[in-house]
Coordinates of C-alpha atoms in Angstrom, one line a residue:
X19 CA 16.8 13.1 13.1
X20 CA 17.3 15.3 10.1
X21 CA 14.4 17.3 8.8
X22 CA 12.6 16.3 5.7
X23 CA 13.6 18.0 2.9
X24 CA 10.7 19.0 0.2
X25 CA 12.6 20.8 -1.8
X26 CA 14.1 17.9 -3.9
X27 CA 11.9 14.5 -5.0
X28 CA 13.1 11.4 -2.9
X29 CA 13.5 8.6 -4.2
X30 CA 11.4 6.6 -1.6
X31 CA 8.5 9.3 -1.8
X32 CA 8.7 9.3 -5.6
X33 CA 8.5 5.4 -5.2
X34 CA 5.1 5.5 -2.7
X35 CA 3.5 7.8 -5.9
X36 CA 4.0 5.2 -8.3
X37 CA 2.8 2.1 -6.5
X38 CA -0.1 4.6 -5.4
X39 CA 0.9 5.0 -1.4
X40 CA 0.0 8.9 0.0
X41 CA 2.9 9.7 1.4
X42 CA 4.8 12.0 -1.4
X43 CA 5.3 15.6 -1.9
X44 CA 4.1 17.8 -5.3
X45 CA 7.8 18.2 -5.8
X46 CA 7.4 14.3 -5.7
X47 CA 4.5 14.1 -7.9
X48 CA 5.8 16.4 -10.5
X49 CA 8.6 14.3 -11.6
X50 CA 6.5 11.5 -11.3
X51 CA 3.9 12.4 -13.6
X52 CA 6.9 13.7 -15.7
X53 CA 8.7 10.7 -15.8
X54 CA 5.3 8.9 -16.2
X55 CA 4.8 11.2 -19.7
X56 CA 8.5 10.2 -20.6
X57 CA 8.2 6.4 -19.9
X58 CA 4.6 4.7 -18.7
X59 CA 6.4 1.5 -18.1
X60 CA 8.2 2.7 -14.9
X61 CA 4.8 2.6 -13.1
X62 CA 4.8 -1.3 -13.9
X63 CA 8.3 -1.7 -12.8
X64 CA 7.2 0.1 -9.8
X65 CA 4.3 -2.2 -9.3
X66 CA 5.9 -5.7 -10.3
X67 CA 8.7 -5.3 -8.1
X68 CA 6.3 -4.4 -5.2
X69 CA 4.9 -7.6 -6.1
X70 CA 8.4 -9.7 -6.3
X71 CA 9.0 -8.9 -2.8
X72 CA 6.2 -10.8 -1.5
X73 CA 6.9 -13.4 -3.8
X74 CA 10.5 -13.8 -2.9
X75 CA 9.8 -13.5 0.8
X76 CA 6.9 -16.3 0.9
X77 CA 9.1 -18.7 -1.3
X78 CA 11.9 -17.6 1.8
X79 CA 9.6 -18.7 4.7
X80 CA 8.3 -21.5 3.0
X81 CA 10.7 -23.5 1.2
X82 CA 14.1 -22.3 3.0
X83 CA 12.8 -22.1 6.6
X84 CA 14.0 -18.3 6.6
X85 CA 12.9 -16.8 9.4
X86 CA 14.8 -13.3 9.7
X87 CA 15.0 -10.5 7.2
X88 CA 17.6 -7.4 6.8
X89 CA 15.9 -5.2 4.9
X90 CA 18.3 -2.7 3.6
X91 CA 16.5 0.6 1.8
X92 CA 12.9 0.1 3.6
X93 CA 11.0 2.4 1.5
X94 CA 8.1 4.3 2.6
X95 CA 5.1 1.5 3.8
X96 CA 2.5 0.6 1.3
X97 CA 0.6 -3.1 1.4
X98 CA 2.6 -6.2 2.1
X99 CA 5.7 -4.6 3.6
X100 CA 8.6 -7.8 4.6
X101 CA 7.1 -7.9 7.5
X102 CA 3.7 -7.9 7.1
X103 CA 4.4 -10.9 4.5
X104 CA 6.7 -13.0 6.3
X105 CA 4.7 -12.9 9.4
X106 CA 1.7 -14.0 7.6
X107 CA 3.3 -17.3 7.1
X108 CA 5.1 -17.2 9.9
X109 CA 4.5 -15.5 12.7
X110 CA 7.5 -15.3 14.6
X111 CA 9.6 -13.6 11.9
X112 CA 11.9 -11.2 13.0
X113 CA 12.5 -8.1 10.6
X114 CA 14.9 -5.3 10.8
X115 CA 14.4 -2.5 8.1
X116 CA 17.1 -0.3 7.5
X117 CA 16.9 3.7 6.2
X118 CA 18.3 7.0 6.7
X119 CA 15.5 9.0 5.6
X120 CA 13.9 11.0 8.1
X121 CA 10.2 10.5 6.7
X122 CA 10.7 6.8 6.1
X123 CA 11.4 6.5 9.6
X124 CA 9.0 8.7 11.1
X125 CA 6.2 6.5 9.3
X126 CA 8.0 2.8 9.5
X127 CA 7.7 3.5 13.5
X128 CA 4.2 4.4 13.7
X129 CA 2.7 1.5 11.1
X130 CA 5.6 -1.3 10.7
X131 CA 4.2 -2.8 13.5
X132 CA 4.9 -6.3 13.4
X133 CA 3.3 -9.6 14.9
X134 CA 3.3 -10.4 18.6
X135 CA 5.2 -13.1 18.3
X136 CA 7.7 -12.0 16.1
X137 CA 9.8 -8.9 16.1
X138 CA 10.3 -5.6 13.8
X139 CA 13.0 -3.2 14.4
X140 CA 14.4 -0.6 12.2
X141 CA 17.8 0.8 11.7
X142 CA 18.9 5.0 10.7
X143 CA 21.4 4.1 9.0
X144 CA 22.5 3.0 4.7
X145 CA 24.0 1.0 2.7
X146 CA 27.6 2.9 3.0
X147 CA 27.5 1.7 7.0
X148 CA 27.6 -2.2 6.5
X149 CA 29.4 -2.4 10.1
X150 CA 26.9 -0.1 11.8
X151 CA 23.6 -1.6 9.8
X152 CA 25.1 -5.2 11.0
X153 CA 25.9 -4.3 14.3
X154 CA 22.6 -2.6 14.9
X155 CA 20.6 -5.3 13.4
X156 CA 22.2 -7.5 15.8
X157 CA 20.2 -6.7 18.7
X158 CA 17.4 -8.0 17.3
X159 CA 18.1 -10.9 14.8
X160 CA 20.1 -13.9 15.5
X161 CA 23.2 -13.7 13.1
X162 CA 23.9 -17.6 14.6
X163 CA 20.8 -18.4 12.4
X164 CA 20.3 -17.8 9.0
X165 CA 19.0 -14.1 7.9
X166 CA 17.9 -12.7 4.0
X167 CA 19.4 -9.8 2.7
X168 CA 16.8 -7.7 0.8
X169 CA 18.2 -4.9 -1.3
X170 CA 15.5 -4.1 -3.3
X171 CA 15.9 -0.8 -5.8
X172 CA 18.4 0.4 -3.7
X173 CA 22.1 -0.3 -5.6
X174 CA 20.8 1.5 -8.2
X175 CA 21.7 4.7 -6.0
X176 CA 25.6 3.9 -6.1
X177 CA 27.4 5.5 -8.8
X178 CA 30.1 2.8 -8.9
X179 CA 29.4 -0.7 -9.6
X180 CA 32.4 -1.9 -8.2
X181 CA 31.7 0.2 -4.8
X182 CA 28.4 -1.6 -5.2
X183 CA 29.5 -5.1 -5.9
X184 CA 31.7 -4.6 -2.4
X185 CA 29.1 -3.0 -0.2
X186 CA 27.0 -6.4 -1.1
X187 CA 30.0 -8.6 -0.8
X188 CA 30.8 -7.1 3.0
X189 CA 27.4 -8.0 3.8
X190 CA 26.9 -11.1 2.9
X191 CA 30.4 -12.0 4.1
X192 CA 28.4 -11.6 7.8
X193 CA 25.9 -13.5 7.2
X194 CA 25.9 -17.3 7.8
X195 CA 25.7 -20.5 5.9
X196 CA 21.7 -20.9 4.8
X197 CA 21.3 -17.3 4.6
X198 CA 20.1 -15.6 1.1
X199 CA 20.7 -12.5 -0.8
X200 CA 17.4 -11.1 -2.4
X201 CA 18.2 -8.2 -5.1
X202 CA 15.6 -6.1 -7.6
X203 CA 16.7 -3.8 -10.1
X204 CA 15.6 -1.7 -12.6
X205 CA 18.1 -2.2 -15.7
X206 CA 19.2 -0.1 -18.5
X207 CA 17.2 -2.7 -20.8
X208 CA 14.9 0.1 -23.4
X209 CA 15.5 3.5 -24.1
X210 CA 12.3 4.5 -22.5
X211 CA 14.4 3.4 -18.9
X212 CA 17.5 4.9 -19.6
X213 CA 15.6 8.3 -20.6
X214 CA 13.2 8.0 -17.5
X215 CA 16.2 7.6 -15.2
X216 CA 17.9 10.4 -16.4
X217 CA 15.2 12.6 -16.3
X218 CA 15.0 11.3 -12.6
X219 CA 18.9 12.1 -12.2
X220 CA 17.9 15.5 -13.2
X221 CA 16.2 16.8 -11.1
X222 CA 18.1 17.0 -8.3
X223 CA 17.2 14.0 -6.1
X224 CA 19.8 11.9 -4.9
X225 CA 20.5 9.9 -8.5
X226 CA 19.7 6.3 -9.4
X227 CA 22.0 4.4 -11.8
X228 CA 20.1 2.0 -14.3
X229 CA 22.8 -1.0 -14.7
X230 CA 22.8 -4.2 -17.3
X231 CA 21.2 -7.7 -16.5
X232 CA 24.9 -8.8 -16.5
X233 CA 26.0 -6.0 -13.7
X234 CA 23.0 -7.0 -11.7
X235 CA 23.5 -10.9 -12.2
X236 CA 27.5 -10.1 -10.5
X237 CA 26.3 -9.4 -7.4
X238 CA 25.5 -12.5 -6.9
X239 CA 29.0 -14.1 -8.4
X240 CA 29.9 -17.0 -6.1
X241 CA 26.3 -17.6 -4.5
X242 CA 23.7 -20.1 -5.5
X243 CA 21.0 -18.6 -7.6
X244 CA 17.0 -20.2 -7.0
X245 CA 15.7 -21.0 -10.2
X246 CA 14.5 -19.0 -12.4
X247 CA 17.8 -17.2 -12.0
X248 CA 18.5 -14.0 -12.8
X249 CA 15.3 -12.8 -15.0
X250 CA 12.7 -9.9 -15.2
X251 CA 11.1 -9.3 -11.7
X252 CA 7.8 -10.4 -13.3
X253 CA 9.1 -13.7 -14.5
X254 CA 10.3 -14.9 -11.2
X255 CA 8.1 -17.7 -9.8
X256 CA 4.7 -16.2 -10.9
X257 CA 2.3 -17.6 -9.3
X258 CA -1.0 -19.1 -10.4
X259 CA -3.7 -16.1 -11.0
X260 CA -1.0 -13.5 -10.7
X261 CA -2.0 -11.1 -13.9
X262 CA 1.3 -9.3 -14.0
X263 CA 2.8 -13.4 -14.8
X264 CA 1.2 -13.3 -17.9
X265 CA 3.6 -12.0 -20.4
X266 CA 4.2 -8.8 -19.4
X267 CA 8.1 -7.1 -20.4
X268 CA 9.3 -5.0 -17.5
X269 CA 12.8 -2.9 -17.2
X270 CA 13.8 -4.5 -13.7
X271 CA 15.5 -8.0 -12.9
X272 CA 15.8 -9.7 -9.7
X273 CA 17.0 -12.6 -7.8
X274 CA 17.7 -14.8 -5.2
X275 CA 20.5 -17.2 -3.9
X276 CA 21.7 -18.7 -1.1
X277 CA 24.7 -18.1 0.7
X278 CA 27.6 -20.3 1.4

């Protein structure tokens, strides 16, 4: 496993500051609180899309009988990882995560640790590897059955939105009919994100793209969208007593379809 570097902010560590996790670095927290003096806001995109996922993932498991989830760009673990939410509902979920940072793996090992019933494995591997993230996923989900895709916060890290549009498209083209694609943004929407991100790009962490709600909405040309659609993360499927529902404009869109 490659060593953790400390020298440069990560984007997953940076991530775990913001939604108020402990596992970061000061070179972490520096462009954090940096970024934080630039643009507030990004700690509520940081916070509603936390939120989105479990959203997404109970409306999965309970209206679409989804029992198996690719997540691809894992994150470091906070409260109600995939897992932790789909096997709350359903205990015999079967998760794969999938990351290739040494750090993310180190602690998704130790604390992803799923129901008995159930399964949680995790990949080293990223989005550039669709064959090998399939093929090791494989061993433990059922690609006879249907499986979501969760890409959440991770496109953003490829330059080219074509390149993007095809990693996406390669794996969904595996997965079969009944499966869904679940994908959160954040989007070049105010000048406070667009300023944020490139201070982000800056300083020397691997960089993350901000795209238009019309860029995010291709990636899921040709699939089904849920309702609402394609919309802020906090406007999808609020649910009742869910502050963050109530009005609040965020720089990050997400969501859903099924698959052919």
């Amino acid at each position: 496993m490659a060593a953790i570097d400390t020298s440069k902010p990560h984007s997953a560590r940076f991530w775990n500051y913001f939604v108020g996790g402990k596992d970061h670095y000061e070179v972490d927290r520096q462009i954090g609180d940096e970024i934080k003096s630039i643009f507030p806001g990004l700690v509520d995109v940081a916070l509603s899309s936390r939120r989105f996922l479990g959203r997404a993932v109970r409306t999965l498991v309970a209206e679409h009988g989804i029992r198996q989830f690719l997540d691809i760009g894992t994150g470091l673990p906070t409260a109600d990882n995939t897992h932790e939410v789909a096997q709350r509902a359903a205990p015999e979920s079967r998760i794969v995560y999938v990351d290739n940072d040494p750090l993310v793996l180190t602690h998704a090992r130790a604390l992803l640790v799923g129901s008995p019933e159930g399964a949680t494995a995790y990949v080293d591997a990223n989005l550039y590897e669709p064959e090998k993230v399939l093929a090791e996923a494989a061993r433990t989900l059922d690609f006879g059955q249907p499986v979501a895709l969760m890409l959440l916060n991770v496109l953003g890290h490829v330059a080219d939105y074509q390149q993007a549009r095809s990693l996406v498209s390669r794996l969904v083209a595996e997965l079969p009919s009944g499966s869904c694609l679940v994908i959160s943004d954040s989007t070049a929407t105010s000048e406070g994100m667009i300023a944020a991100s490139e201070a982000y790009n800056a300083s020397g962490a691997v960089p993350y793209h901000v795209r238009g709600v019309e860029e995010i909405a291709g990636f899921f040309d040709g699939l089904e969208l849920l309702e609402p659609g394609v919309v802020q993360v906090t406007r999808w499927r609020p649910e009742p007593g869910d502050a963050e529902g109530a009005g609040l404009e965020v720089d990050a869109y997400a969501g859903v379809a099924l698959t052919p």
